[in-house]
XYZ file of C-alpha atoms in Angstrom:
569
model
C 6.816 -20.538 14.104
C 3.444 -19.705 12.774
C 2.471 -16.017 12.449
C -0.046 -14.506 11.062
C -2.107 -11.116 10.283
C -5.637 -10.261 10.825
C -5.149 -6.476 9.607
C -4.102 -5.017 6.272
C -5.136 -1.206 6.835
C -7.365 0.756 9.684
C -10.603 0.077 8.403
C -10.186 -3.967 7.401
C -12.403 -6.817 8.236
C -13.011 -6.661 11.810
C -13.918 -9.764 13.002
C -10.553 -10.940 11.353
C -8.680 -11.058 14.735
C -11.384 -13.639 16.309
C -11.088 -15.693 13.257
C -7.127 -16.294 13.134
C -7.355 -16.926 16.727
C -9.726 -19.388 16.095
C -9.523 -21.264 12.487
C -6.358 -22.944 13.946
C -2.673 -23.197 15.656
C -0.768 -19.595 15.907
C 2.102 -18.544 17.414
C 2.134 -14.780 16.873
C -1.058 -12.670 15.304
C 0.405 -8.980 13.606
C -2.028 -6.349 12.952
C -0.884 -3.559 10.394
C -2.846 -0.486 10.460
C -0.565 2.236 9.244
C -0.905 3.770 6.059
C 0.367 6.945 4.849
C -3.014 8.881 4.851
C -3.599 6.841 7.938
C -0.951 8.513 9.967
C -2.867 11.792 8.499
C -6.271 10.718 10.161
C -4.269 10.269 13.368
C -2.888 13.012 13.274
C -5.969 14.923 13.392
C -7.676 12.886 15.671
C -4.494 14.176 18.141
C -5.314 17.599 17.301
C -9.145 17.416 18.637
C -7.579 15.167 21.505
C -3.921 14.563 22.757
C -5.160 11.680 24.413
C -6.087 10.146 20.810
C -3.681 9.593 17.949
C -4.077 5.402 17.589
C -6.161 2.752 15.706
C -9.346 2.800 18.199
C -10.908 0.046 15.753
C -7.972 -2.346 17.669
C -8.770 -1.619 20.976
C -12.285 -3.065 20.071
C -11.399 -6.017 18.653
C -8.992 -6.490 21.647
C -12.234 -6.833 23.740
C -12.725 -9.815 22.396
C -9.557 -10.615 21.482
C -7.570 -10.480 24.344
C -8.815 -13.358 26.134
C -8.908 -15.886 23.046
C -5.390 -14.826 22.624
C -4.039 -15.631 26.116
C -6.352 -18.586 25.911
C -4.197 -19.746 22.813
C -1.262 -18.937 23.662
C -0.925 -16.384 20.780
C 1.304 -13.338 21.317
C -0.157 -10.368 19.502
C 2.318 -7.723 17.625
C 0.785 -4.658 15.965
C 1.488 -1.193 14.874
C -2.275 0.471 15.955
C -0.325 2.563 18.046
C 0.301 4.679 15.598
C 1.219 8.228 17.063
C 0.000 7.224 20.761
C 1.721 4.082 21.436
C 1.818 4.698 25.172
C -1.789 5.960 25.326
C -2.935 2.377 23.537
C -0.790 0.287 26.202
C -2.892 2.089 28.751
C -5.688 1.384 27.015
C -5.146 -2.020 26.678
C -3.992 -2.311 30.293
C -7.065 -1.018 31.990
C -9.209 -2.866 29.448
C -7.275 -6.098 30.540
C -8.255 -5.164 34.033
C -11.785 -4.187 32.906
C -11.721 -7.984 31.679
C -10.106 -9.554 34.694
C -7.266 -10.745 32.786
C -3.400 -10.694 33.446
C -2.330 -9.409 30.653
C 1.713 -8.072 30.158
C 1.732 -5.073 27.403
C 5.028 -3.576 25.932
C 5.181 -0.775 23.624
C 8.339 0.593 21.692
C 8.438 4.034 21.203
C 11.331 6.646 19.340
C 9.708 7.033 15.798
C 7.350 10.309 16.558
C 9.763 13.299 15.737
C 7.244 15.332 15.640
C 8.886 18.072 18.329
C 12.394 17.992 16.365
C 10.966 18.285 13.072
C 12.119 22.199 12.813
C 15.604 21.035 13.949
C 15.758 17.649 11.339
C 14.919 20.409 8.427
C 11.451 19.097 8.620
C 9.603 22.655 8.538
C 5.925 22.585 10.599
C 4.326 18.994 9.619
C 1.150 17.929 11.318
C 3.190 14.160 11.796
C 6.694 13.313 11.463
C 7.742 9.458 12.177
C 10.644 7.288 11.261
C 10.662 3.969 10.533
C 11.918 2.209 12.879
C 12.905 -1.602 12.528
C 12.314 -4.701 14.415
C 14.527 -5.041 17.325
C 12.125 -3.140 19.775
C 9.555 -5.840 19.070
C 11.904 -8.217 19.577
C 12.907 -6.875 22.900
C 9.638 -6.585 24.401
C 8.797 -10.529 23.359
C 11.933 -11.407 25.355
C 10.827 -9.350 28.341
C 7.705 -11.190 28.381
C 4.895 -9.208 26.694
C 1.889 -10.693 25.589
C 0.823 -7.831 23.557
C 3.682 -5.300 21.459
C 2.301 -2.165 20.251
C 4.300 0.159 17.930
C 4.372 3.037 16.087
C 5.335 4.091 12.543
C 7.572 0.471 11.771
C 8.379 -0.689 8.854
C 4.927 -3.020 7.807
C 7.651 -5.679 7.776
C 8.861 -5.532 10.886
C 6.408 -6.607 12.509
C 7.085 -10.287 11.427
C 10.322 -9.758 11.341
C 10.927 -8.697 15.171
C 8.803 -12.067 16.221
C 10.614 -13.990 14.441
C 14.143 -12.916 15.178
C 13.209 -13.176 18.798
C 11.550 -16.392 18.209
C 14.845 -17.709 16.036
C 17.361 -16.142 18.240
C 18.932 -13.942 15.329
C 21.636 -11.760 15.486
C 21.445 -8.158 14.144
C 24.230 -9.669 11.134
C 21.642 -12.488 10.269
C 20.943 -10.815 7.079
C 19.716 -13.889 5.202
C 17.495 -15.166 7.849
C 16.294 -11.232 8.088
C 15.773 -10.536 4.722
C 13.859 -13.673 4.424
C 11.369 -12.678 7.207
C 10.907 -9.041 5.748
C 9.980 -10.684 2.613
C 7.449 -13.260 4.365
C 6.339 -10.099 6.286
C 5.987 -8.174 3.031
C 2.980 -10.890 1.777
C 1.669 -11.007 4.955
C 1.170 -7.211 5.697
C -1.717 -6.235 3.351
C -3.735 -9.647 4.940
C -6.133 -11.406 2.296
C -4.230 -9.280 -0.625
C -1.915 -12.440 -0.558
C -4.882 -14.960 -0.660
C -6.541 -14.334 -3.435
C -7.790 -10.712 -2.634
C -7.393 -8.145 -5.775
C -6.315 -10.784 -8.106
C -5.743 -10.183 -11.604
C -6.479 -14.082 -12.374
C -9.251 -14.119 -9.852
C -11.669 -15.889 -12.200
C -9.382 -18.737 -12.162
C -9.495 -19.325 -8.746
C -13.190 -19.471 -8.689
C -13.190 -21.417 -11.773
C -11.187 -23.542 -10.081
C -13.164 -23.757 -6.950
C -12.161 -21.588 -4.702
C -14.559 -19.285 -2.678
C -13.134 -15.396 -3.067
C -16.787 -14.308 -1.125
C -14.638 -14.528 1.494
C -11.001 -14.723 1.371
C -9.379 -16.478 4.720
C -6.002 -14.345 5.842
C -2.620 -15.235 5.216
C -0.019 -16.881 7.501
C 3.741 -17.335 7.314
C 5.599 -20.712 8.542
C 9.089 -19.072 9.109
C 11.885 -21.516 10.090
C 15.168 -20.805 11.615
C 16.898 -19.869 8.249
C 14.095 -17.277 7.133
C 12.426 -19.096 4.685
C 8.849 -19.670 5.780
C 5.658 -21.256 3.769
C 2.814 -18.959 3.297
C -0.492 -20.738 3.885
C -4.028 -19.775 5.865
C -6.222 -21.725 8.036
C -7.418 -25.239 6.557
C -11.276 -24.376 5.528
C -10.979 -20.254 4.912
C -11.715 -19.130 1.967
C -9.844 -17.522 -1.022
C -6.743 -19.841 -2.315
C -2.817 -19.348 -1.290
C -0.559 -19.975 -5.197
C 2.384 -19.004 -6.488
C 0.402 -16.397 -8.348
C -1.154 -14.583 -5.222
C 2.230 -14.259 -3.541
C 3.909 -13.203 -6.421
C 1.566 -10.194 -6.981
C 1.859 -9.368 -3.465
C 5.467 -9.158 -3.971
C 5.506 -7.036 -6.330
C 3.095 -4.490 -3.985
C 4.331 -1.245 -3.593
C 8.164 -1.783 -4.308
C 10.398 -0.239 -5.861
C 13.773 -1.879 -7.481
C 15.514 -5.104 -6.474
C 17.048 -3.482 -3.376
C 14.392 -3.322 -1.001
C 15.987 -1.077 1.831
C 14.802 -1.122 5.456
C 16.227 -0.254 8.601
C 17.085 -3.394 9.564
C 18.467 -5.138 6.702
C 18.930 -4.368 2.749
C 16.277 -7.051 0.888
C 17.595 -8.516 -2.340
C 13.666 -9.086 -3.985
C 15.450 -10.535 -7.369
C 17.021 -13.561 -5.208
C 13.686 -14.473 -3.943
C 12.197 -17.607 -5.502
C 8.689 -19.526 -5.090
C 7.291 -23.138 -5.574
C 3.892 -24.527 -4.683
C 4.402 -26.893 -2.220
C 0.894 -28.528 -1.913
C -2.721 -26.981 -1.632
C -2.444 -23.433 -0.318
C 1.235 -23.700 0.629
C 3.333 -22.011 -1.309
C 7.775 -21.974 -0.393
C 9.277 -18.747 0.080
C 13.487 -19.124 -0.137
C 16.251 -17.965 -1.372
C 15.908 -14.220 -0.233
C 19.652 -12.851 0.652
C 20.116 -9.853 2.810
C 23.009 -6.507 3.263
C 23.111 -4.213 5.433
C 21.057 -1.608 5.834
C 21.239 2.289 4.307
C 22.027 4.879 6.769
C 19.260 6.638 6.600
C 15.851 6.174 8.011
C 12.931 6.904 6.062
C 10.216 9.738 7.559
C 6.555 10.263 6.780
C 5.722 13.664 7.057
C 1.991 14.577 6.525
C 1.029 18.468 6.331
C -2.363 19.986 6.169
C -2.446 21.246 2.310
C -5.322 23.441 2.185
C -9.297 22.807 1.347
C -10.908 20.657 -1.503
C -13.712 20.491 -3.303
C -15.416 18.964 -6.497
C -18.414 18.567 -8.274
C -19.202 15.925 -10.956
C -21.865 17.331 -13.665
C -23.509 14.584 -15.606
C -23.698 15.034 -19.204
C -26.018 12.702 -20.706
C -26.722 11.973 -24.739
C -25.624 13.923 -27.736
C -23.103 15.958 -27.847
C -21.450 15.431 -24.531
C -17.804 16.960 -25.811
C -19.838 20.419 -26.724
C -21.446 19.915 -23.207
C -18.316 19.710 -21.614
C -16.981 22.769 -22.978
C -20.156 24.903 -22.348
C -20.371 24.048 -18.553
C -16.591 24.404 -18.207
C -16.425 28.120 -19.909
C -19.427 28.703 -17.659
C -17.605 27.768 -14.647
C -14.440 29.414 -15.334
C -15.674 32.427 -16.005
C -17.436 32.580 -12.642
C -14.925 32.149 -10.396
C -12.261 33.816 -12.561
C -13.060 37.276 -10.081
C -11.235 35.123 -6.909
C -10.062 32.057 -8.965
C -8.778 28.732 -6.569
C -5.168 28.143 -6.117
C -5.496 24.774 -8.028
C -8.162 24.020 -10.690
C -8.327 20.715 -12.664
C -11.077 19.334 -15.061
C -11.588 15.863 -15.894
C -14.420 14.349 -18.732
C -14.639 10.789 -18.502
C -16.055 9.887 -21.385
C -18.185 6.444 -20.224
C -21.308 6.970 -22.491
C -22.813 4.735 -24.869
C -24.357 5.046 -27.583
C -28.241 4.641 -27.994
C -28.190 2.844 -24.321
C -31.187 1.387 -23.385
C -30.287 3.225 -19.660
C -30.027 6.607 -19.041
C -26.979 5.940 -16.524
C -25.386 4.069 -19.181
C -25.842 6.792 -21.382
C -24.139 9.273 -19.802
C -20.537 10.888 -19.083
C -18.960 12.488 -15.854
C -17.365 16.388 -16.409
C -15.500 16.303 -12.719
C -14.253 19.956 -11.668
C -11.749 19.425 -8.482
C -10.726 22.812 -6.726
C -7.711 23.274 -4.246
C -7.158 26.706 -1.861
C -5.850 27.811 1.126
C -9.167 29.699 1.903
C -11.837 27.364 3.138
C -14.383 29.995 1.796
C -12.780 30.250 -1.802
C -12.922 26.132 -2.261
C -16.183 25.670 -0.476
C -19.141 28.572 -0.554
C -17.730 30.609 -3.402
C -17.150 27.368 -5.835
C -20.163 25.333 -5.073
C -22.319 28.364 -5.086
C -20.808 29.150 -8.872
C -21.577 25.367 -9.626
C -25.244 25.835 -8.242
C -26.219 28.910 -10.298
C -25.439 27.146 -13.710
C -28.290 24.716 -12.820
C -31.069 26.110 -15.347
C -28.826 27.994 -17.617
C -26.425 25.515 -18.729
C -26.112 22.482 -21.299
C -29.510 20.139 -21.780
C -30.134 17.670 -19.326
C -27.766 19.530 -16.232
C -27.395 17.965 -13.496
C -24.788 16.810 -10.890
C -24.056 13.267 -9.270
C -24.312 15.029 -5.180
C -24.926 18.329 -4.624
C -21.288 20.678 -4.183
C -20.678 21.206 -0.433
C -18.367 23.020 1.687
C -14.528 22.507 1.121
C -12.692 19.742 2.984
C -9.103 19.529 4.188
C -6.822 17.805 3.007
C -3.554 16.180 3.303
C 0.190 16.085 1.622
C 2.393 13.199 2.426
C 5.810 13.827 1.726
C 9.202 11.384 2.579
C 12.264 12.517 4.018
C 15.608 10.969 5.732
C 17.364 11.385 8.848
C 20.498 9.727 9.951
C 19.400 6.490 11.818
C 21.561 7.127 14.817
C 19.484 10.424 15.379
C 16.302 8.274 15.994
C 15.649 7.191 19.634
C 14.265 3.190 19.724
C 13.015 2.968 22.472
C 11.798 -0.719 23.813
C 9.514 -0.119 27.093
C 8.782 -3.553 28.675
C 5.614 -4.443 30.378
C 7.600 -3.881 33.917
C 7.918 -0.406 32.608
C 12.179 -1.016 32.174
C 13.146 0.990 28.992
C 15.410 -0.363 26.849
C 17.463 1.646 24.115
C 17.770 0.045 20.822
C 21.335 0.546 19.800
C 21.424 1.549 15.930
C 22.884 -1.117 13.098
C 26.817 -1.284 13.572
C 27.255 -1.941 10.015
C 25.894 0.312 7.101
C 25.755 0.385 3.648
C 24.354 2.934 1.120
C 21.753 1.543 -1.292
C 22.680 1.007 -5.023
C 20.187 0.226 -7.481
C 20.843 -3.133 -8.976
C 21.328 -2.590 -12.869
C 22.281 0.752 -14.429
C 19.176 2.762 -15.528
C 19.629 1.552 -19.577
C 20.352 -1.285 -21.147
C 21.757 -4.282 -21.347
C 19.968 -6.061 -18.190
C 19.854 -9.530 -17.817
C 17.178 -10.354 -19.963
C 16.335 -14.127 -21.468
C 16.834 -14.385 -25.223
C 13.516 -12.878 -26.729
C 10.988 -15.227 -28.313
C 11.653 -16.025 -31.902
C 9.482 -14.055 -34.596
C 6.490 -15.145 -35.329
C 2.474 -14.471 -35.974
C 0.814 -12.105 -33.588
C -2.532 -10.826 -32.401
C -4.182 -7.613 -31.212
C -5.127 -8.719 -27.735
C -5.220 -7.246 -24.563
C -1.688 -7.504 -22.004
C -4.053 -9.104 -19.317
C -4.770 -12.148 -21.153
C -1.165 -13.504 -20.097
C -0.359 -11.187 -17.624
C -1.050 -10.050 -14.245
C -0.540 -6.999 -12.368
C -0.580 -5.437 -9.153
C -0.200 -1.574 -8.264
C 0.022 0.844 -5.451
C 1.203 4.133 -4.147
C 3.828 5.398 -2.320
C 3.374 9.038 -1.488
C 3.043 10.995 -4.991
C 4.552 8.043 -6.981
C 3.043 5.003 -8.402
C 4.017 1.176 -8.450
C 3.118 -1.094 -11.387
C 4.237 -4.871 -11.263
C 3.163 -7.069 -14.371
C 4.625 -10.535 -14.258
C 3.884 -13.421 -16.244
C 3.327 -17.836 -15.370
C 5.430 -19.006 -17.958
C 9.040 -19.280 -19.121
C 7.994 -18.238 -23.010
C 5.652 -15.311 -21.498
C 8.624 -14.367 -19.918
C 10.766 -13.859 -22.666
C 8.334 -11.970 -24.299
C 7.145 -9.318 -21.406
C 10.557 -8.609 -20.611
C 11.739 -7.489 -24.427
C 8.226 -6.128 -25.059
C 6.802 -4.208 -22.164
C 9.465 -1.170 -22.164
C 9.166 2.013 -20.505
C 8.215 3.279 -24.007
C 5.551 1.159 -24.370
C 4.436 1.519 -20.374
C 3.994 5.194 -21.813
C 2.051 4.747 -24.644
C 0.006 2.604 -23.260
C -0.778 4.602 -20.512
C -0.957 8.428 -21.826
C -0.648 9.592 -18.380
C 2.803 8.586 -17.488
C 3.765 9.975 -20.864
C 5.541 13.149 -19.352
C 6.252 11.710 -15.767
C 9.824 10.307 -15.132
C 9.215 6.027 -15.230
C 12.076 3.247 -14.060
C 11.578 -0.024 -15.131
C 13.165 -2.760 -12.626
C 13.616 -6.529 -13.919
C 12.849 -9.661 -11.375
C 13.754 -12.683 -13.629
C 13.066 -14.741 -10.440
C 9.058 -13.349 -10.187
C 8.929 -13.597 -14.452
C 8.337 -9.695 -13.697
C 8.917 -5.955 -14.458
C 8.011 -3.537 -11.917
C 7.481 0.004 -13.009
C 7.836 3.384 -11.061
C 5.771 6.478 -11.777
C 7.269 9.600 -10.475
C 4.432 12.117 -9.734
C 1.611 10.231 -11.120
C -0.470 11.251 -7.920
C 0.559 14.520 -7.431
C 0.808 15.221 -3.562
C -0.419 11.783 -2.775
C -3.485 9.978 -1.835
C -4.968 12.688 0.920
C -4.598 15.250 -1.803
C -7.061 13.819 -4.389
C -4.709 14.429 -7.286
C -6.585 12.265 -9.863
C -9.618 9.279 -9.676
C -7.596 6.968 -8.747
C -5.781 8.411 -5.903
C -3.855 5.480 -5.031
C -2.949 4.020 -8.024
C -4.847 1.076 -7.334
C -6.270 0.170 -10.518
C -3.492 1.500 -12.688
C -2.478 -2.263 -13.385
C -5.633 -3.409 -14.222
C -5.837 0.109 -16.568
C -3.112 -1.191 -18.160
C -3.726 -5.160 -18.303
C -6.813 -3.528 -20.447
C -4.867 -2.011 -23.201
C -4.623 -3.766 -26.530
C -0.699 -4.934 -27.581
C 0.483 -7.596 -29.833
C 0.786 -10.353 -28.359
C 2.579 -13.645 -30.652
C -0.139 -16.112 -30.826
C 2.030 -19.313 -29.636
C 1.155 -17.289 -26.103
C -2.337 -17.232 -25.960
């Protein structure tokens, strides 16, 4: 069968859905818009309105949507229901009617926990959702439904609950499961597996392909779980070995990739270009699942605020110090909970433009007292404005303080979650939790040995920088930060995995020098995948550092100079 996604995150391209209904054949069209500061914006959206708490951006495109899809025959299966999957099913349903279509619409429900978090040991979170698995979805394709809509489920699961209803799986086809969640694991962040924030992107358009554009991806998955990723013939971007791989290696962790469905072995997984954007997925083998359930909790933090002064010219590290003592000492009478200064240091010298001769001194403020991070700090800020370092000035004006957000993961026992499966008749149907459990063990010890190939033989090297043979691809996941660096050859392989070390991760990135890091080995992917602990502080909502998701840490790091042996590049 023939799924595919038109949505990587609330907020992507929205005229996606039209165009995978109508670039060619489809079976099933997922949607994921669930994030972890997503479920935050939701979340406060339900606050000003209980009525609100889903992806309103879907309901749009489901104006136009809805009648290409029944038109095509294309079942659509998406998570936009995010804390309000009931209210978006009667949504949809009146807009259906609005429409004049006939339209069946299942949600499955269970995941909000929301009025049990006290009870679970949750304390007072703004959101609280599990995440649940696939089986729901499945359900409510057998019953009929033209259009699922879910809560907080696994991104995965999505695919994976069309397909096993498609395929007829059992809840003990862990092969055949773990093979979907790994098709669905490409697929969920959409044109991110096409060619979309690729660290060899000037290949592809070297090599002809148009990235102005990138088409989204779809998965062929066949009754044993393997599947072909490909996109619609005449889309644009490019579907290789090399754009799946670094999707892979998106925002995992180690070789067990646990879910509430099945237990993912990622280093069994292999890949092989199969013709022009077609590229094999096989070989994935699944266990069961943990006991446990993962939980997003969000919280409401406090207030933010920040202002960026400008420091242009000579003497920019004497600058620096100047406006920060200035600072300091005016708000040391009521000084913020949380206080960090950053200098970015991105001026050149004896530019021939002012911008390019200039550096950013960023002052972020955190407090539980709206008044203490907003009026009280950007007034401070203001006043400096003629009696401060030469040339003041800031990039926007300081404002009043913002909320923000803290994202924090918990467990529960699985068979304390409701699943609930409500049909388009309105029948509900409990989802009876996994009979078989097993707790998750990381693959390798945490030292060596691991099972590394024999390391290339000595030889001349240069200083070059990692990204000339490598790529990379990182993420977050809550206050902790993905890297994955893998490498297109056999020889590059025997060199990344002997030379990129955690000890070299940390030199090369000064940031991670104090943080706990785990290194995880994929032989299979010719890659290492790295785990920050605490690299983002309280997550993305809580603005911990400038790149709040980690999304250019890989690129950061593809940058840095190592020595490379020359029979390489």
């Amino acid at each position: 069968m023939r799924i595919g996604n038109a949505s990587g995150f609330y907020g992507d391209r929205f005229s996606a859905v039209r165009e995978m209904l109508t670039g060619g054949p489809l079976d099933v069209l997922t949607g994921d818009y669930l994030a972890e500061l997503t479920m935050l914006i939701l979340g406060r959206d339900r606050m000003k309105d209980p009525d609100r708490g889903y992806a309103r951006t879907f309901l749009r495109q489901m104006e136009d949507g809805l009648g290409l899809a029944l038109e095509c025959g294309v079942k659509v299966v998406v998570n936009a229901g995010g804390l309000n999957p009931r209210g978006l099913r009667a949504a949809l349903v009146e807009l259906a009617s609005r429409l004049g279509l006939d339209l069946a619409v299942a949600h499955v429900e269970g995941d909000d926990l929301l009025d049990r978090a006290g009870e679970l040991g949750f304390g007072e979170p703004l959101t609280a959702n599990a995440y649940l698995g696939a089986w729901g979805i499945a359900e409510c394709l057998r019953g009929g439904a033209d259009v699922v809509v879910t809560g907080r489920v696994t991104d995965a699961s999505l695919l994976v609950g069309a397909a096993a209803a498609h395929h007829g799986w059992g809840r003990e086809d862990y092969d055949a499961l773990a093979g979907a969640v790994v098709a669905g694991h490409v697929l969920e962040c959409g044109a991110q597996a096409t060619g979309g924030n690729y660290s060899f992107f000037t290949e592809l358009t070297r090599d002809g392909h148009d990235l102005s554009r990138p088409g989204f991806p779809i998965a062929e998955v066949h009754a044993d779980g393997t599947s072909v990723v490909t996109k619609h013939e005449g889309t644009g971007g490019a579907v290789t070995v090399g754009t799946v791989t670094a999707q892979l290696l998106y925002e995992i962790a180690g070789a067990r990739y646990p879910g509430p469905d099945v237990t993912t072995r990622f280093d069994s997984v292999e890949l092989e270009q199969v013709g022009p954007d077609r590229v094999r997925v096989s070989g994935a083998t699944g266990e069961p699942p943990p006991p446990q359930l993962k939980v997003s909790l969000n919280r409401l933090g406090g207030f933010h605020n920040q202002v960026e002064f400008v420091l242009t010219g000579l003497d920019v590290a004497e600058k620096a110090a100047l406006a920060r003592a200035q600072l300091d000492a005016a708000l040391a009478v009521k000084p913020p909970a949380e206080v960090r200064w950053t200098l970015a240091r991105t001026e050149n010298a004896d530019a021939g433009v002012q911008e390019e001769a200039s550096a950013l001194l960023r002052c972020s403020v955190k407090d539980p007292d709206p008044k203490v991070a907003g009026r009280a700090f950007s007034g401070a800020a203001v006043e400096l404005a003629l009696a401060s370092y030469p040339g003041f000035h800031v990039t926007v004006p300081p404002s009043d303080a913002a909320p923000y957000g803290v994202f924090t993961a918990s467990y529960v026992d699985a068979k304390q979650v409701p699943h609930v499966a409500v049909l388009s008749s309105g029948e509900q149907v409990a989802i009876a939790p996994p009979s078989e459990f097993r707790e998750l063990e990381p693959v390798f010890g945490p030292v060596l040995p691991e099972p590394l190939p024999d390391p290339l033989p000595d030889g001349p090297t240069r200083d070059a920088p990692l990204g000339r043979i490598a790529g990379a691809r990182s993420g977050d996941k809550g206050g902790d930060a993905n890297i994955g660096v893998w490498v297109r050859s056999d020889q590059a392989w025997r060199w990344l995995a002997h030379a990129l070390t955690v000890d070299e991760l940390r030199r090369l990135l000064p940031e991670t020098a104090d943080l706990p890091v785990r290194r995880h080995v994929f032989p299979n992917l010719r890659a290492v995948n790295f785990v920050v602990e605490g690299l983002l502080g309280e997550g993305v909502a809580a603005r911990a550092r400038f790149d709040p998701q980690a999304k250019a840490v890989g690129e950061w790091l593809r940058g840095r100079a190592v020595e490379i042996p020359e029979v390489l590049l």
